[in-house]
Coordinates of C-alpha atoms in Angstrom, one line a residue:
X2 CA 57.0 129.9 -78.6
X3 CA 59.5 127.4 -80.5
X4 CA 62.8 129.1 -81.2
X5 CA 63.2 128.8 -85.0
X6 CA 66.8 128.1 -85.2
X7 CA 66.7 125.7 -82.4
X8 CA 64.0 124.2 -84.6
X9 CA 65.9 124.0 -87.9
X10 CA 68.8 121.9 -86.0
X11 CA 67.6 118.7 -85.9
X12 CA 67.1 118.9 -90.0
X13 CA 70.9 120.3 -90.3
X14 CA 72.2 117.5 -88.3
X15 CA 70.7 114.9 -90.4
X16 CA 72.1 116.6 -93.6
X17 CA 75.4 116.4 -92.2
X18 CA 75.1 112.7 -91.2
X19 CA 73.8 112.1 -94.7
X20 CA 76.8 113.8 -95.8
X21 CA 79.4 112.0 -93.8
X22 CA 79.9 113.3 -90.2
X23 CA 78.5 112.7 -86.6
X24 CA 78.4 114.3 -83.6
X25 CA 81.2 113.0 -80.8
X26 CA 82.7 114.2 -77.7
X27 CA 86.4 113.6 -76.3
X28 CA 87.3 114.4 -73.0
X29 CA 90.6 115.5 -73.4
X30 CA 91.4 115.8 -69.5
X31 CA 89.3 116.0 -66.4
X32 CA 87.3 119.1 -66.4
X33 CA 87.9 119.9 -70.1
X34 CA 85.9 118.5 -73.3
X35 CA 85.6 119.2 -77.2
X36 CA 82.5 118.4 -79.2
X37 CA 83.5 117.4 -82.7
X38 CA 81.6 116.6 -86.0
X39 CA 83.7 113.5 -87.2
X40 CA 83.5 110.7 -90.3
X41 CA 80.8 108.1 -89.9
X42 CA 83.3 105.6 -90.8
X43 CA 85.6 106.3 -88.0
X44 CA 83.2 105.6 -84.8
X45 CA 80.9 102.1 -84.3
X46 CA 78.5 101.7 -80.9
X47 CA 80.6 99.3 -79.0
X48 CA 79.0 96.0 -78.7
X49 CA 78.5 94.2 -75.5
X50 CA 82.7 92.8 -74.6
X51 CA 84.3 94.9 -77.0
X52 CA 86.7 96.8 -75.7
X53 CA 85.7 100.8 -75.7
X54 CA 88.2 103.4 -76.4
X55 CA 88.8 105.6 -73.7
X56 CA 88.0 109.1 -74.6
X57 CA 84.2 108.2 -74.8
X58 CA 82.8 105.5 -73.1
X59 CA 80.1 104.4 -75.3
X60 CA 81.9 104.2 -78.8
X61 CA 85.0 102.3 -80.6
X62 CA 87.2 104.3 -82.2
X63 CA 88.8 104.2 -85.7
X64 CA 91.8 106.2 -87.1
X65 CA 90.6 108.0 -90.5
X66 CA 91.6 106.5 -93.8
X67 CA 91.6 109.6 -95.8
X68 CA 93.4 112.6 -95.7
X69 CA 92.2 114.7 -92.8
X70 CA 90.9 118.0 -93.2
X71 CA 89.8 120.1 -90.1
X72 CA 87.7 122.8 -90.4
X73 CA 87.7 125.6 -86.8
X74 CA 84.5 128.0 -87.1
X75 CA 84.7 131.9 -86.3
X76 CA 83.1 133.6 -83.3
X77 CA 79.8 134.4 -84.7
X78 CA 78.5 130.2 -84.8
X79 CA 79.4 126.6 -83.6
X80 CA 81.4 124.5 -86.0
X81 CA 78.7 122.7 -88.1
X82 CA 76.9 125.6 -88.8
X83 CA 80.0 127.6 -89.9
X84 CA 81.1 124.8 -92.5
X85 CA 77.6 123.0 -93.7
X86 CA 78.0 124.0 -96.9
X87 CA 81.8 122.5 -96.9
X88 CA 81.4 118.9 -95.3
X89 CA 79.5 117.6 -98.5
X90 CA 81.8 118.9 -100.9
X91 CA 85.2 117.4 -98.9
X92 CA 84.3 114.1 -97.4
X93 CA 84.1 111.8 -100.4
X94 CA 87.7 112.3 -100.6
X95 CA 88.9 113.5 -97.2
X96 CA 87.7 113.0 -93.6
X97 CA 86.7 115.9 -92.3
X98 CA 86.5 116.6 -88.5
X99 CA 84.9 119.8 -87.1
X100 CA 85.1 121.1 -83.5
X101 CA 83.7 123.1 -81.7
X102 CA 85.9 125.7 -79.7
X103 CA 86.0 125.6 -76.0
X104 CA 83.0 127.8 -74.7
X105 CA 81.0 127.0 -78.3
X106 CA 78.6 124.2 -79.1
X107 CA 79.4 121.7 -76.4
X108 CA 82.7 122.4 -75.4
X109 CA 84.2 123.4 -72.1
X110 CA 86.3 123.7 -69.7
X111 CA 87.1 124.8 -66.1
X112 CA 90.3 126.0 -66.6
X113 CA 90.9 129.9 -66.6
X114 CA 93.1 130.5 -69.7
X115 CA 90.9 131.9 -72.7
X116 CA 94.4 132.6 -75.4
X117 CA 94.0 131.3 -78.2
X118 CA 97.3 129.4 -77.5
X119 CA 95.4 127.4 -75.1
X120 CA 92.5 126.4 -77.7
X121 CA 95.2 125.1 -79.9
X122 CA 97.0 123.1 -77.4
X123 CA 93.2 121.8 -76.0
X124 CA 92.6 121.0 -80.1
X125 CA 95.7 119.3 -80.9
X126 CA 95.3 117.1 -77.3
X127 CA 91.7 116.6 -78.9
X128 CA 93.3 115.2 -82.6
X129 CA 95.4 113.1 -80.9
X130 CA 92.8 110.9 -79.0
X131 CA 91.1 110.7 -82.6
X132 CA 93.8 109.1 -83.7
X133 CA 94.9 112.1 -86.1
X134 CA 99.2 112.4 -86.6
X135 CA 98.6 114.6 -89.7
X136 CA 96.2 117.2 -91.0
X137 CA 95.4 120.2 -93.1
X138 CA 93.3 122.8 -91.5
X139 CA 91.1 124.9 -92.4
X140 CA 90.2 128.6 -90.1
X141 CA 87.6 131.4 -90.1
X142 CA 87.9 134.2 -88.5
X143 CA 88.9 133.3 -85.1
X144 CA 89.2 129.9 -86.4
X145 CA 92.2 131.4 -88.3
X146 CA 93.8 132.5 -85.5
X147 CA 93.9 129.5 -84.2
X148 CA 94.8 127.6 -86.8
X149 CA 97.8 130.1 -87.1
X150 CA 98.7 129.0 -83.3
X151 CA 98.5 125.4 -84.0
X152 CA 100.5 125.2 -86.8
X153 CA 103.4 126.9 -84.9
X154 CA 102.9 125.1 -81.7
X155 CA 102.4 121.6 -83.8
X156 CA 104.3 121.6 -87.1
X157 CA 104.2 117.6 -87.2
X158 CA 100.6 117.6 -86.5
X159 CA 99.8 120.5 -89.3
X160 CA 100.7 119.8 -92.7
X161 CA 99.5 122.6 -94.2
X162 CA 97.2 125.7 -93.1
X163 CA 93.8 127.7 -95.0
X164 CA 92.9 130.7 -93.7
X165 CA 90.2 132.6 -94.6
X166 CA 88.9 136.6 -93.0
X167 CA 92.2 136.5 -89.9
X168 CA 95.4 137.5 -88.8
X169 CA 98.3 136.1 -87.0
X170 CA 97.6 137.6 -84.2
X171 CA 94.8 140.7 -82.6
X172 CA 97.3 143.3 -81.9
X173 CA 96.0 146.5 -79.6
X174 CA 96.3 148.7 -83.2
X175 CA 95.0 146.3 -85.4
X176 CA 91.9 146.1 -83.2
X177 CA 91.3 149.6 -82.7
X178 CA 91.9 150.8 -86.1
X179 CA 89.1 147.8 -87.3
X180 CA 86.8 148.7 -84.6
X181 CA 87.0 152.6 -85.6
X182 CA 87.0 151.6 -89.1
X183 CA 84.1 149.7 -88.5
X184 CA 82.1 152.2 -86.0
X185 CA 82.4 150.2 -83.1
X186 CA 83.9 150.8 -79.6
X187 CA 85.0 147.1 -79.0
X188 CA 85.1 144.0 -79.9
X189 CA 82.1 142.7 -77.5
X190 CA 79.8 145.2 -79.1
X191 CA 81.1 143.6 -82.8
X192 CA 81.2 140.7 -81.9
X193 CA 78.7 139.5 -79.0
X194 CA 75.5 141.9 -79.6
X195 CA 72.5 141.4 -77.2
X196 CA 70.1 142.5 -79.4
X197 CA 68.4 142.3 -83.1
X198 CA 69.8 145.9 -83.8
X199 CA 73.8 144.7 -82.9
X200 CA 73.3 141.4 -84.8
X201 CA 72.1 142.9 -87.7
X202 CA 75.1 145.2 -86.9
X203 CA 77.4 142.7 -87.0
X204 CA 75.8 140.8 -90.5
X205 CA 76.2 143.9 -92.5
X206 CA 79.7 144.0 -92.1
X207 CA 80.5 140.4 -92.2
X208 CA 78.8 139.8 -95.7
X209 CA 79.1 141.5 -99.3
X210 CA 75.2 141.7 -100.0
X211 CA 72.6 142.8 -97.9
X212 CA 70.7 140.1 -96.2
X213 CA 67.1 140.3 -94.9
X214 CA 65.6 137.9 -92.0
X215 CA 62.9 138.6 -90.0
X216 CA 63.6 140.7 -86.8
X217 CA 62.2 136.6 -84.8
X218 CA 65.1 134.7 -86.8
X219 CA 67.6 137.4 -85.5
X220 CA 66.1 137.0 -81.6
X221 CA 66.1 132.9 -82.1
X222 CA 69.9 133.0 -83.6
X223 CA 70.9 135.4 -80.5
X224 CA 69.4 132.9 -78.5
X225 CA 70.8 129.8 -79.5
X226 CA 74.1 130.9 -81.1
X227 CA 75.2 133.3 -78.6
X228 CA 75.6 131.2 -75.0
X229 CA 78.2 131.1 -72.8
X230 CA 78.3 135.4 -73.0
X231 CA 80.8 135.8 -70.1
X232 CA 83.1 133.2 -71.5
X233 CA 83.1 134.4 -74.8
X234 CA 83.7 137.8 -73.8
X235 CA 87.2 136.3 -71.8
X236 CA 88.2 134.6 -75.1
X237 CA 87.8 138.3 -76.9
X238 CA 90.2 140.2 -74.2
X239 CA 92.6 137.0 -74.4
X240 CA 92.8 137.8 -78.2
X241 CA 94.4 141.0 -77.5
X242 CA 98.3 141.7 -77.5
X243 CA 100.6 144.4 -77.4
X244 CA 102.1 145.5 -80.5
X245 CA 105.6 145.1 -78.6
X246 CA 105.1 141.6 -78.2
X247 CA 104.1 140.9 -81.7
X248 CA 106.4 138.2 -83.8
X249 CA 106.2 136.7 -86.7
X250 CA 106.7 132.6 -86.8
X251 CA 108.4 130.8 -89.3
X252 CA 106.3 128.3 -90.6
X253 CA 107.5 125.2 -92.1
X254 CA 104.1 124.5 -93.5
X255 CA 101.9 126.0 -96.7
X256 CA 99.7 128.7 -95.9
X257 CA 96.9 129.5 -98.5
X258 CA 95.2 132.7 -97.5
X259 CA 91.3 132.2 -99.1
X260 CA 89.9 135.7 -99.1
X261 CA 86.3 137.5 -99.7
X262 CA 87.4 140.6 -101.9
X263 CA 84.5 142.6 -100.0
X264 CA 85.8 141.8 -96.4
X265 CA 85.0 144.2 -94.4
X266 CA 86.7 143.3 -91.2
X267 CA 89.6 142.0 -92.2
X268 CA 90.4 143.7 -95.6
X269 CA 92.4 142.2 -98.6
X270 CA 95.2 144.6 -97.7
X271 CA 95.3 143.3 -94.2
X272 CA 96.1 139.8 -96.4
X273 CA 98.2 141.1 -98.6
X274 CA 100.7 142.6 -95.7
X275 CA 100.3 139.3 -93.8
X276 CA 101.3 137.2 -97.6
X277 CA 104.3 139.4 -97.5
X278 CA 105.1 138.9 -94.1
X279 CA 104.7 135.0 -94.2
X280 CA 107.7 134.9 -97.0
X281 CA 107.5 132.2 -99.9
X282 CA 105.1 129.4 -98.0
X283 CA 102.2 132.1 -98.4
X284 CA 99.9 132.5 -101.4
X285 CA 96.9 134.6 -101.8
X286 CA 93.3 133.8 -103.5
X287 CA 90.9 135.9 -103.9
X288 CA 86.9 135.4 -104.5
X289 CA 85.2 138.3 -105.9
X290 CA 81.6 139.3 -104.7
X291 CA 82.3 137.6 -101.7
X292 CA 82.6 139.4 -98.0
X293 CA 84.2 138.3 -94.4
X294 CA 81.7 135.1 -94.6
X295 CA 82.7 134.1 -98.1
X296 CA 82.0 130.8 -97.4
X297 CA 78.5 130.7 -96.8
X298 CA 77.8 133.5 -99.5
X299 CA 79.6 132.1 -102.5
X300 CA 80.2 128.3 -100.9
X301 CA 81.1 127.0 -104.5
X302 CA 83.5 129.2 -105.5
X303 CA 85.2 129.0 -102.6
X304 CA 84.7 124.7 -102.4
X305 CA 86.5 124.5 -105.8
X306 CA 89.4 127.0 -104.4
X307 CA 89.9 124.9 -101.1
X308 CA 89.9 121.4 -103.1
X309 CA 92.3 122.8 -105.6
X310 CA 94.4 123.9 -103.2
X311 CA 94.2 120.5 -101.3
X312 CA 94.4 118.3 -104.0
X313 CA 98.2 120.9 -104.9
X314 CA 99.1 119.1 -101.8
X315 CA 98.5 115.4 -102.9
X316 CA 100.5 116.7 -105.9
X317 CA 103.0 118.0 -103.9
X318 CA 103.8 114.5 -102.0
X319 CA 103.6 112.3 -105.6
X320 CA 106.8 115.1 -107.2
X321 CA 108.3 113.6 -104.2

């Protein structure tokens, strides 16, 4: 029997080429690669004596002539599928790259550290070989997370950080009290279910309205979405850190917290302590009606909040 989101890929990935980006993957060191989404303009098929650039064989490689916006997905879904409704909206006037985490989409390594301070330091390696000195970027969820960690590790590299449904950092009480808020004993039954029942689980708290698929689109998403399970399950117990061990960086960069009102999993008091926390650098936006996955349920409203927020940034460069 076809799988039906397996199905439905093909046509997404030729949106998203229509809209700007291709599939490309850099192999950042032996043993370790990151699959990316990247402008069209930015990649040719190397002709027969041209010399190839290094990180893929097959390809010449061009530095981006825009400003460059990357967008990191949540746990839940590999990078294009996160941000399709984004890439249309940002790449006539930015070039937008999209990865996909190590253990999502195409990504992987054989390495054995599954922090999310190793995922920034195998994404920044990644942006370098693209040719990328400067960027804005944008996280979900996880993504957030990080983003967070990238921005402190690489403050040259990040110019300025979006965060939408995260924290700085899963501490041991912040996870418990979500997962008892929530009425779930850990984050691998949240956030990795096995079956129809724990995905549809895990949909009614990540959105604001009630959504309704067929119980075969739920087994086909589990399917395709949801590989690499013992992996993924590492990268949720290297989230995790004690409360005593906790800090909060001082970030040099802007940091625009984008937030679904109805967030269930990480509520808009959870951003309001972390604005507060993050000193003057840090505003706060809220988008009403709009849940943990604000950006797929109200993709417009939150479109015209992240390009007014980048387009402050321009702004911010001209005063100066």
């Amino acid at each position: 029997m076809v799988n039906l989101v397996a199905a439905q890929k093909p046509l997404l990935h030729g949106l998203m080429k229509m809209a700007g980006v291709q599939p490309y993957t850099v192999n950042i060191e032996p043993g370790t690669s990151m699959s990316f989404w990247v402008p069209n303009k930015t990649i040719k098929k190397a002709k027969k004596g041209e010399k190839k650039t290094t990180i893929n064989k097959e390809y010449l490689l061009d530095k981006p002539t825009k400003p460059v916006v990357v967008l990191v997905h949540g746990f839940a879904a590999e990078g294009i599928v996160t941000w399709q409704f984004q890439v249309g909206a940002l790449a006539k006037k930015y070039s937008v790259y999209i990865p996909d985490l190590l253990f999502f989409g195409g990504s992987t390594t054989d390495q054995t550290d599954r922090s999310p301070t190793f995922q920034a330091h195998c994404l920044a390696k990644a942006l370098a070989k693209l040719g990328i000195d400067n960027c804005v970027v944008v996280g979900f969820s996880y993504g957030g997370m990080v983003a967070f960690k990238l921005a402190e590790l690489y403050p040259g590299l990040v110019r300025a950080i979006v965060v939408s449904g995260s924290i700085l950092a899963m501490t041991d009480s912040i996870s418990e009290s979500n997962l008892s808020r929530l009425g779930f004993s850990s984050s691998t039954e949240l956030l990795l279910p096995d079956s129809v029942k724990g995905l549809k689980a895990l949909l009614s708290v990540a959105t604001h309205k009630k959504l309704w698929f067929p119980d075969r689109l739920h087994k086909d998403y589990l399917e395709v979405m949801f590989t690499n399970r013992k992996e993924r399950a590492e990268l949720l117990e290297g989230l995790i850190i004690s409360n005593k061990d906790r800090t909060i960086p001082r970030f040099p960069q802007r940091i625009h917290l984008l937030w679904g009102e109805n967030d269930r999993i990480f509520n808009v008091e959870l951003a309001y302590n972390m604005k507060e926390q993050l000193g003057d650098n840090a505003t706060f936006q809220g988008i009403e009606k709009g849940g943990h996955l604000v950006h797929l349920e109200r993709p417009c409203v939150y479109n015209r909040c992240l390009k007014q927020f980048l387009a402050s940034l321009h702004a911010d460069i001209s005063e100066k």
